[in-house]
Structures are given as structure tokens and as C-alpha cells.
PDB file of C-alpha atoms in Angstrom:
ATOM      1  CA  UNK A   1       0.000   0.000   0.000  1.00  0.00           C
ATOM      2  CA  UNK A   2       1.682   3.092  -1.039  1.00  0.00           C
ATOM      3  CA  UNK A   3       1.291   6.042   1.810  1.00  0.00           C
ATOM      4  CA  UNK A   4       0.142   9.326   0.811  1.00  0.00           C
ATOM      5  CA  UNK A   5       1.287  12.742   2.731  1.00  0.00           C
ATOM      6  CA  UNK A   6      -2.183  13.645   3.336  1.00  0.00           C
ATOM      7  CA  UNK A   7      -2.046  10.402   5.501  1.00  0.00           C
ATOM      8  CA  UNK A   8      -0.515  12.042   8.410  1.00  0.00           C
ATOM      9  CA  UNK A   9      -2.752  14.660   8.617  1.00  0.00           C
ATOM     10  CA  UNK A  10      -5.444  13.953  11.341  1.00  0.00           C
ATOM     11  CA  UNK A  11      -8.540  12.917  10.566  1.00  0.00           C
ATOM     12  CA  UNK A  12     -11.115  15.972  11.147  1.00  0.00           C
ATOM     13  CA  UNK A  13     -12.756  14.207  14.188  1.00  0.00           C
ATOM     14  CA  UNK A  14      -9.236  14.041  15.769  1.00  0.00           C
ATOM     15  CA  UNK A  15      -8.628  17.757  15.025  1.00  0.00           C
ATOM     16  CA  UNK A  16     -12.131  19.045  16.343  1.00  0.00           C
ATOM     17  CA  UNK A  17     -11.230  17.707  19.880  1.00  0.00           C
ATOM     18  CA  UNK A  18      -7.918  19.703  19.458  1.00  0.00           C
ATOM     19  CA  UNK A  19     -10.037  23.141  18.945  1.00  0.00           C
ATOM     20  CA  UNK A  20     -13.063  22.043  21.357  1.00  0.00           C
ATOM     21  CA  UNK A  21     -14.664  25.559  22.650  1.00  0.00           C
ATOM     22  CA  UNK A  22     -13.493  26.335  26.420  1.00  0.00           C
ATOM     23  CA  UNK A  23     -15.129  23.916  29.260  1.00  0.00           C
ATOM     24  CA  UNK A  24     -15.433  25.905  32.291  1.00  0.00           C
ATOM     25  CA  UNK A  25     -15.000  22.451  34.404  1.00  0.00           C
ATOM     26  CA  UNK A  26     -11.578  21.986  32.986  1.00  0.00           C
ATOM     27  CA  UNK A  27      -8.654  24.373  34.692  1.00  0.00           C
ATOM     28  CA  UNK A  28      -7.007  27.182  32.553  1.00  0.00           C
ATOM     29  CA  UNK A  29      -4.293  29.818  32.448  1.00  0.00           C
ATOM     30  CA  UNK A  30      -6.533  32.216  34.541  1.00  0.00           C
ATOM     31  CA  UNK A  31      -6.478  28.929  37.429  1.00  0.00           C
ATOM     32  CA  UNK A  32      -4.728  28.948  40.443  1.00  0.00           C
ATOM     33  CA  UNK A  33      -3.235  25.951  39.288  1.00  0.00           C
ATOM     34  CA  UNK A  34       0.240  24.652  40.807  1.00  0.00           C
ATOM     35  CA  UNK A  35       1.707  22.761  38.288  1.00  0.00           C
ATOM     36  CA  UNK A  36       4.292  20.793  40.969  1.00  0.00           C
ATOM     37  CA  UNK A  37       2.846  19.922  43.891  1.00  0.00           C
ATOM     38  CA  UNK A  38       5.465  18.506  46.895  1.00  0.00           C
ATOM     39  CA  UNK A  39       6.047  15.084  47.044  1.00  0.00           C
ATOM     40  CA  UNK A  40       7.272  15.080  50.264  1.00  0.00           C
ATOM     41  CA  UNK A  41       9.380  16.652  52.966  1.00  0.00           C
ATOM     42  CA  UNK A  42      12.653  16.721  51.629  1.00  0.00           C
ATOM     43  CA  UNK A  43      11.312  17.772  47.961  1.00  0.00           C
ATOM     44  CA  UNK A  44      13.494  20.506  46.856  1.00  0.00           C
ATOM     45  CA  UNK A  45      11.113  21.458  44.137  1.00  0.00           C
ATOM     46  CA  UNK A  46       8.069  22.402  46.987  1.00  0.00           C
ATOM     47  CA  UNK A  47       7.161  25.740  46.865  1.00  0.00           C
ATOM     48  CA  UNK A  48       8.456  27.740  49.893  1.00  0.00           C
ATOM     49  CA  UNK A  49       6.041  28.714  52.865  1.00  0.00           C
ATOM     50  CA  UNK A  50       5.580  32.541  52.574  1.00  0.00           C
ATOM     51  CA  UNK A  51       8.325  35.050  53.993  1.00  0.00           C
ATOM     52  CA  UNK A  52       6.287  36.767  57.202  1.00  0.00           C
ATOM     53  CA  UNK A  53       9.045  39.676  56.359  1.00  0.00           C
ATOM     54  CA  UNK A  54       7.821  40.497  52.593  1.00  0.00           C
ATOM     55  CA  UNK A  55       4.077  41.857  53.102  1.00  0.00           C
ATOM     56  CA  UNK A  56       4.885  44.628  51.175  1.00  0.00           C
ATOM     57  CA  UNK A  57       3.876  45.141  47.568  1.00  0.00           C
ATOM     58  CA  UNK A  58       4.627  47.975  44.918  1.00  0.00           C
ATOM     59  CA  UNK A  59       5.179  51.101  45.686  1.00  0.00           C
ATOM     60  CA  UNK A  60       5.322  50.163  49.542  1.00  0.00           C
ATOM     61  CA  UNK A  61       7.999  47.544  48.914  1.00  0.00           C
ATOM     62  CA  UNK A  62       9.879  50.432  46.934  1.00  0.00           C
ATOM     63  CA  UNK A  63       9.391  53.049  49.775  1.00  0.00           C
ATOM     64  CA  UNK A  64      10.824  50.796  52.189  1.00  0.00           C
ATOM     65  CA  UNK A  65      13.560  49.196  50.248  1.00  0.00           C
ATOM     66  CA  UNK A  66      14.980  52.958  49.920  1.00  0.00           C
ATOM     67  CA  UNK A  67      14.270  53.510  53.313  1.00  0.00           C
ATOM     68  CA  UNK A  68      16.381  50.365  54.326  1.00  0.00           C
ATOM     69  CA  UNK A  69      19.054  51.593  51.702  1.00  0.00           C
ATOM     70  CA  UNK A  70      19.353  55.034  53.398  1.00  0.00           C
ATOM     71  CA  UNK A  71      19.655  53.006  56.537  1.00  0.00           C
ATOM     72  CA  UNK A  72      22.195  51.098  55.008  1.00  0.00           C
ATOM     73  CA  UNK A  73      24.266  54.852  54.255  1.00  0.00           C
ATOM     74  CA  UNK A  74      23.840  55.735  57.966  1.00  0.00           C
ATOM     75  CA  UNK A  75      25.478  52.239  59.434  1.00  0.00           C
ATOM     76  CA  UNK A  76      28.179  52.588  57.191  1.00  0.00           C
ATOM     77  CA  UNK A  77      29.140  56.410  57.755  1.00  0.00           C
ATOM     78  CA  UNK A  78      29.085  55.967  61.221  1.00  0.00           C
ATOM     79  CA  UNK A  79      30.531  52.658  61.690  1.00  0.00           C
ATOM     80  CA  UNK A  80      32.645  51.968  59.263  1.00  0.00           C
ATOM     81  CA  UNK A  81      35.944  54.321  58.882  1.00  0.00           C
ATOM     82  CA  UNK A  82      37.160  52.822  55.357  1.00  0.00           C
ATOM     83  CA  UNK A  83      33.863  53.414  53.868  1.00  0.00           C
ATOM     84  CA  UNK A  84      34.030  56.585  54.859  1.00  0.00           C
ATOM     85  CA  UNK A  85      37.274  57.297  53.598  1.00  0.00           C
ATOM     86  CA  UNK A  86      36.706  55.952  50.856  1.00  0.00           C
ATOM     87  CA  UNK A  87      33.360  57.993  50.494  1.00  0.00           C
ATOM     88  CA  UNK A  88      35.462  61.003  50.849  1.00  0.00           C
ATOM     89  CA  UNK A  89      37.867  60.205  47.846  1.00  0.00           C
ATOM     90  CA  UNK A  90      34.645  59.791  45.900  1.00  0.00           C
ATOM     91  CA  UNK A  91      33.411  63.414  46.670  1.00  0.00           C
ATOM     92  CA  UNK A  92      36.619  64.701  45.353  1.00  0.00           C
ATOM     93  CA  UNK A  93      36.644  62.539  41.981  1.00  0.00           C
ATOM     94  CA  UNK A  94      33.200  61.984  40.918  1.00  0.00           C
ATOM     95  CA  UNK A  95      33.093  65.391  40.037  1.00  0.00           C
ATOM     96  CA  UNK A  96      36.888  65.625  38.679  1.00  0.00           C
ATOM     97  CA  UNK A  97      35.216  62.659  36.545  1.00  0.00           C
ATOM     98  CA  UNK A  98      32.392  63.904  35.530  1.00  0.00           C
ATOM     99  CA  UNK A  99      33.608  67.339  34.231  1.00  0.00           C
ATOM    100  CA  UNK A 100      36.485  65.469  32.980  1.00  0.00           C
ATOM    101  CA  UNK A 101      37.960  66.523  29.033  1.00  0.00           C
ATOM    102  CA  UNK A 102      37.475  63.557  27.690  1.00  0.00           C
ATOM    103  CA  UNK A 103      34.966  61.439  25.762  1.00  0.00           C
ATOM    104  CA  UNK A 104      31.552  60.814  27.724  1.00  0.00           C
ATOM    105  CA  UNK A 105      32.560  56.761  27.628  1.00  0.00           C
ATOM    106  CA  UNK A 106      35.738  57.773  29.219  1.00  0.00           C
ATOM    107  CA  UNK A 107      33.851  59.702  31.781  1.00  0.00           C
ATOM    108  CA  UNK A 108      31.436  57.084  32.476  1.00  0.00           C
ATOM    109  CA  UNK A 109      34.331  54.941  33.027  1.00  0.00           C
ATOM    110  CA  UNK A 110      35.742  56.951  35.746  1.00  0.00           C
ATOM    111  CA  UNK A 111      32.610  57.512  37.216  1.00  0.00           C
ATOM    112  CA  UNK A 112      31.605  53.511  37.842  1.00  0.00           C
ATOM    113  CA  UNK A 113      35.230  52.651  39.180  1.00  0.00           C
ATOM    114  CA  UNK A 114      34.518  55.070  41.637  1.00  0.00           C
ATOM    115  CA  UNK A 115      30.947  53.546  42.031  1.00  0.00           C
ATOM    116  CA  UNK A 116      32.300  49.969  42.069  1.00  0.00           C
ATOM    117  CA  UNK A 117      35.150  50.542  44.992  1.00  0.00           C
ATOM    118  CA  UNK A 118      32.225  51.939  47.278  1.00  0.00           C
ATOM    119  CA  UNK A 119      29.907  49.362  46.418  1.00  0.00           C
ATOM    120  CA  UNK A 120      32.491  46.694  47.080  1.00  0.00           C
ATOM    121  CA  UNK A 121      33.315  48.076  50.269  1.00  0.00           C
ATOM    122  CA  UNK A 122      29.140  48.128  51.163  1.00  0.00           C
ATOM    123  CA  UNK A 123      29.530  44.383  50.329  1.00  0.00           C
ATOM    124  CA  UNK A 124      32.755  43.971  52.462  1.00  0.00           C
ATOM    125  CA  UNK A 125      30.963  45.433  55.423  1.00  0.00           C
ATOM    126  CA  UNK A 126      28.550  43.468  55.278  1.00  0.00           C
ATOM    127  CA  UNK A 127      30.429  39.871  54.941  1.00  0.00           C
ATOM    128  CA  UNK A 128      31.994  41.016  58.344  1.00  0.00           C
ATOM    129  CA  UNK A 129      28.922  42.189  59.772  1.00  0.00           C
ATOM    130  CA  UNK A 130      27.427  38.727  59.564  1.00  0.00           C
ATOM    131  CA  UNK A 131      30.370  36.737  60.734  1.00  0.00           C
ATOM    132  CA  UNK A 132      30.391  38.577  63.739  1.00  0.00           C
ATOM    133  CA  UNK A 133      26.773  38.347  63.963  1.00  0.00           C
ATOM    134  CA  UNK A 134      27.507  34.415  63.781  1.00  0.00           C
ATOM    135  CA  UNK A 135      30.237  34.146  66.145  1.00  0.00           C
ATOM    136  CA  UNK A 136      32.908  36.794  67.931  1.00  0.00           C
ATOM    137  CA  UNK A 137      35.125  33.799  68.302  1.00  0.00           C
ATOM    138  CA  UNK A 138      38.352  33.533  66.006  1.00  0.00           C
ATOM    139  CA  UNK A 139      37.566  31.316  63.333  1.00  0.00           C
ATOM    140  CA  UNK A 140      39.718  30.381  60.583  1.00  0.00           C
ATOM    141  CA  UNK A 141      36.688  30.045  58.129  1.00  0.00           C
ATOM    142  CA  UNK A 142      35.569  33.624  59.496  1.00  0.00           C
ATOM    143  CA  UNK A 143      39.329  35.241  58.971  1.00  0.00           C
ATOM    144  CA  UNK A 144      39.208  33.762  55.509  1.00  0.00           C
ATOM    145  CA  UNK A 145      36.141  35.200  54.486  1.00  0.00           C
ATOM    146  CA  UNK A 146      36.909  38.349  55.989  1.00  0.00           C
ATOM    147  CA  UNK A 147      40.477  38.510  54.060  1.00  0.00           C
ATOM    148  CA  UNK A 148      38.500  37.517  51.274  1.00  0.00           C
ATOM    149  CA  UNK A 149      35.888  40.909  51.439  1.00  0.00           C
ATOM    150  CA  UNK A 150      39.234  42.754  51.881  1.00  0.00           C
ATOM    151  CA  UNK A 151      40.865  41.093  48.604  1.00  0.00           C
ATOM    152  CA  UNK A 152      37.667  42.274  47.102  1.00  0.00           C
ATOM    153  CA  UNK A 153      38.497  45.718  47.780  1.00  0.00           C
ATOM    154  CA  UNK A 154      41.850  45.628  47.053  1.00  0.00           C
ATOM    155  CA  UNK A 155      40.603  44.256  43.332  1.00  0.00           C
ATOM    156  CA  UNK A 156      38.389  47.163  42.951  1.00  0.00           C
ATOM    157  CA  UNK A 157      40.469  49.912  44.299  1.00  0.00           C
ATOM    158  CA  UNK A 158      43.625  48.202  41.764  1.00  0.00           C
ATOM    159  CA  UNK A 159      40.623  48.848  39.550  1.00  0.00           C
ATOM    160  CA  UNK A 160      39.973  52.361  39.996  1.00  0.00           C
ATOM    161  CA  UNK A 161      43.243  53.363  40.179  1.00  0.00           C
ATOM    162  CA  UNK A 162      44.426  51.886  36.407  1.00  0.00           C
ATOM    163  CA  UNK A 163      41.366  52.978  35.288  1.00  0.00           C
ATOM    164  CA  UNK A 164      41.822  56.764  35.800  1.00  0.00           C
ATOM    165  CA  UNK A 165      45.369  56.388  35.127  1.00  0.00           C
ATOM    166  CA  UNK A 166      44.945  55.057  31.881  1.00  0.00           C
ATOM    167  CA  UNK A 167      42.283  57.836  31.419  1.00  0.00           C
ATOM    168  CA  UNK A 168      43.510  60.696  32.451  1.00  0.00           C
ATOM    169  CA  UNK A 169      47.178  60.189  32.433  1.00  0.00           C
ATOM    170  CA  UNK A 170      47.394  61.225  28.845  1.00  0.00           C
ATOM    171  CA  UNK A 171      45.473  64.312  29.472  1.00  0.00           C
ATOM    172  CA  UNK A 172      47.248  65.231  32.723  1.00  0.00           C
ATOM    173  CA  UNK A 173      50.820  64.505  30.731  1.00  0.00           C
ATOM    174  CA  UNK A 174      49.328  66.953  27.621  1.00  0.00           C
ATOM    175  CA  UNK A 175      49.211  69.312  30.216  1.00  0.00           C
ATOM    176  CA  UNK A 176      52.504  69.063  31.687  1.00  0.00           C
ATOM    177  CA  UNK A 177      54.100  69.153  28.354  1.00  0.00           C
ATOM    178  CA  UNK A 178      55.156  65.454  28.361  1.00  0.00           C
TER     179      UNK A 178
END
């Protein structure tokens, strides 16, 4: 029996149950439907219980995440002495960056090394801020972590530095004649 291609096309009682109007018995997109259900305790796909700590939603959520942020600012101005150095540095040189004569990529280049090194010291603060939180105790797991958060820095002000240099030492050695 030879086969035909119009043989694997359905037959049109097949394709009618495929396009069958919408049966309001039957769930839908619109249905609070959870397509994995746990399948027992130690089921790592379960959903997770909800966070007593999230209740806020849109705007409120925003307003309070900036208000946590600003927070944040305080702690680390009046607690934290590199942060604040370094938070004086970028006073000087965001603006030195921004009004900067060179191209506006070059500028924005200055500007987020600047950004980076503080937000890598937020971060640092932070690491510590929990491991003391966990113990006071020397650990060597908490020292590593800790000179880890401090490498960070290190990375980021190495960073910064060759960043402006390779910036704005051409300019600054145009103007000394070099």
C-alpha cells in the first residue's frame, strides 16, 4: 500500500477535539493551578512557605527598600571608617570625573570605578557584619572570608586606580608638556 502525505494529517474528528470551545469544568491559564505539587518533605522542588518579612507590595515595597538603603548609608558612615574614607575620595573625583575633558565613555568609566570601589566596600561590610553576627570567636573560616571581602576591595580599588590612570594620564601629561 503506497502512503500518501495527506495520511498524516489527522482525521477531522481528531482535530475538532484539538479546537473544542473552552469547558469551564476543565482548569485554565486564569487557574490557580500549581503545576508541581510537593512530594514530600525533603522535595526541593516544593514551593516555599511565605516570607512573614515580605508583606509589602509595589510602591510600599519600593518606599521601604529605599528607606532600608538610606539606613544602610547611615550604618556605614558611622561605623565603618574605610567606607568613609573611601566615600570622601569619591566626593573629590566623581566630580573631577564627571567634568572630565574627555569622551563621555571615558567619563562614564571613571565615574563607575569610583561607584564599584564603594559598592564593594558596602559588600565587604557586610560579609563582616554577619560573621560577627555568627560568632565573635576567632575562626579560621571567618578570617578567611573576611580577608577575602578585603581582597575584594583591594581588586576594585587596583581597579579604579588603572582605570583613571589610563584615562587621564594622557590628558594630565598633555598638560605638563610630556
Amino acid at each position: 500500500m503506497k502512503r500518501d502525505l495527506n495520511d498524516k494529517i489527522p482525521p477531522p474528528a481528531a482535530t475538532a477535539q484539538l479546537h473544542r470551545p473552552f469547558d469551564e469544568d476543565e482548569p485554565h491559564a486564569d487557574a490557580d493551578v500549581h503545576p508541581h505539587e510537593p512530594l514530600g518533605p525533603d522535595d526541593r522542588l516544593a514551593p516555599l512557605p511565605p516570607n512573614p518579612y515580605k508583606r509589602h507590595r509595589g510602591i510600599t515595597r519600593a518606599w521601604y527598600a529605599l528607606k532600608h538603603s538610606l539606613n544602610g548609608f547611615r550604618v556605614a558612615i558611622r561605623e565603618e571608617s574605610a567606607f568613609r574614607q573611601e566615600l570622601t575620595l569619591a566626593a573629590l573625583m566623581l566630580p573631577i570625573g564627571a567634568f572630565s575633558p574627555v569622551p563621555a565613555a571615558s567619563r562614564a568609566l571613571l565615574i563607575a570605578s569610583v561607584l564599584l570601589v564603594l559598592i564593594v566596600e558596602l559588600l565587604n561590610s557586610s560579609v563582616e557584619a554577619a560573621i560577627d553576627r555568627i560568632s565573635l570567636e576567632r575562626h579560621e573560616l571567618s578570617k578567611r572570608a573576611k580577608d577575602l571581602g578585603s581582597a575584594a576591595v583591594t581588586v576594585a580599588l587596583f581597579a579604579c586606580v588603572t582605570t583613571w590612570g589610563f584615562v587621564l594620564g594622557p590628558v594630565v601629561a598633555g598638560w605638563l608638556g610630556f
